[in-house]
Amino acid sequence: MSTVITDPQLSSVVSRIRPSATAAIADAARRMAAEGRSVISLSTGELDFDTPEHIQQAAIDAMRQGHTRYTSVSGTTALKQAIIGKFQRDNGLGYTPDQVIASTGAKQIIFNALLATLEPGDEVIFVAPYWVSYPEMVLLTGASPVVVMPGPVDDFKLTAQSLAGALTANTRWLLLNSPGNPSGALYSAEELQALGEVLKGYPRVLVMSDDIYEPIVFEGRFASFAQAVPELYDRTLTINGVSKSHAMTGWRLGYAGGPQWLIKGIELLQSQSTTNPSSISQAGAVAALNGPQDFIAYWCERLRARRDHALAVFASARPLLNVACPPAAFYLYVECGALIGKRTATGEVIASDVDLCRYLLESGGVAVVPGTAFGLAPYFRVSYTVSDEDLATACQRIVDACRALV
Ligand code: PLP
């Protein structure tokens, strides 16, 4: 697992955080593949589909038409209008141009929003399993993560009761991620309203609704927090992006809507660090948000078939592996407690999910990410974003390798 970097030449800020475990696993898998070994990576959080043709064409046209210069820091007028249109159309949320911003990935907005608002001593609540960057970003600002562990009985979701138990006078943010990475959890509008009721008693708390997986839903209905709890619209930052919805992770384009004072703070940080997101990617995002969305339903059908196949293979390995059917996103979060303490054919003890993932990579040729990285062990995360054939091979290899442990 990734450990803290302690080079004395580096600042104390760097020593507060750990490198991304998902990136580390993906790198190890790439290294093995470069050595000519058969490796299937189920470790990265991105679709294997190509960015749709009309989006690629819009970016090519933008380059050819000379849209290759700085834009305004928070995004072009065309992109801001497209973002405003998207929030209105899909979420019933009304924003003005000074309430939205485009950045280099949703990741940049999340970080800048935290940096713009947190002081040492402030607390930020989120659930485990969490997206690997949440705790590290909070630590970078000097504030403290407060991690709630709802567990599989609550479908890994925060309840009103657990939220009430975690809130203190120091709480500054609640980070909500639905559909969730890595759990695939989806909050209903009613569940969000129950959380909203609790938050009404805490006027200092801001809510970040990280909706980056919004359209990847198989069962149930997506609801964005500010839409479900309009009374808290004024203290909600709604985060989204084209990375997952339109297979555009490499384009690095995320966006958000929220209160004007907060967007202004985020923009100020962006203006003195990275300036505008790529002008070419912005043109692509305009086409993504304003253009046809029907292909997403087709992608979801293919993803659902993959999810169901992977679930069936893992079910054959019960009780060594246990996984519930996630209603959304493109991950399975697989419980592997029965394997902890077992030995490999060469006598090595599997002492943790980190050891198990190392073993699955080295002996099974499959890269998955240990639950430890997401704050809830012993589990591993499977991204089912490879071809049907590779997914079938990889899941069978995982099961065979787990059965070979003694
Ligand atoms: N939020 C969650 C929960 C994610 O899983 C990711 C990416 O993996 C992001 C935000 C960031 O997305 P991006 O920076 O690609 O827009």
mmCIF file of C-alpha atoms and ligand atoms in Angstrom, residues 105-107 110 131 134 177 181 210 212-213 243-244 252, ligand 1:
data_model
loop_
_atom_site.group_PDB
_atom_site.id
_atom_site.type_symbol
_atom_site.label_atom_id
_atom_site.label_comp_id
_atom_site.label_asym_id
_atom_site.label_seq_id
_atom_site.Cartn_x
_atom_site.Cartn_y
_atom_site.Cartn_z
ATOM 1 C CA GLY A 105 -11.534 17.902 -13.585
ATOM 2 C CA ALA A 106 -14.059 17.776 -10.762
ATOM 3 C CA LYS A 107 -11.077 16.893 -8.596
ATOM 4 C CA ILE A 110 -13.354 19.670 -4.819
ATOM 5 C CA TRP A 131 -13.135 8.059 -2.844
ATOM 6 C CA TYR A 134 -11.344 12.913 0.049
ATOM 7 C CA ASN A 177 -21.056 11.008 -3.204
ATOM 8 C CA ASN A 181 -17.209 5.272 -5.572
ATOM 9 C CA ASP A 210 -20.382 14.923 -5.698
ATOM 10 C CA ILE A 212 -19.797 12.715 -10.941
ATOM 11 C CA TYR A 213 -21.397 9.259 -11.613
ATOM 12 C CA SER A 243 -15.131 12.349 -17.080
ATOM 13 C CA LYS A 244 -17.457 9.483 -16.225
ATOM 14 C CA ARG A 252 -9.840 16.881 -17.488
HETATM 15 N N1 PLP B 1 -15.347 12.257 -7.357
HETATM 16 C C1 PLP B 1 -15.319 10.916 -7.362
HETATM 17 C C2 PLP B 1 -16.160 10.172 -6.397
HETATM 18 C C3 PLP B 1 -14.485 10.223 -8.263
HETATM 19 O O1 PLP B 1 -14.461 8.883 -8.250
HETATM 20 C C4 PLP B 1 -13.671 10.976 -9.145
HETATM 21 C C5 PLP B 1 -12.728 10.309 -10.049
HETATM 22 O O2 PLP B 1 -12.406 9.145 -9.951
HETATM 23 C C6 PLP B 1 -13.753 12.372 -9.109
HETATM 24 C C7 PLP B 1 -14.600 12.978 -8.193
HETATM 25 C C8 PLP B 1 -12.908 13.245 -9.996
HETATM 26 O O3 PLP B 1 -13.273 13.231 -11.344
HETATM 27 P P1 PLP B 1 -12.536 14.136 -12.421
HETATM 28 O O4 PLP B 1 -11.476 14.916 -11.746
HETATM 29 O O5 PLP B 1 -11.990 13.182 -13.449
HETATM 30 O O6 PLP B 1 -13.595 15.018 -13.003
#
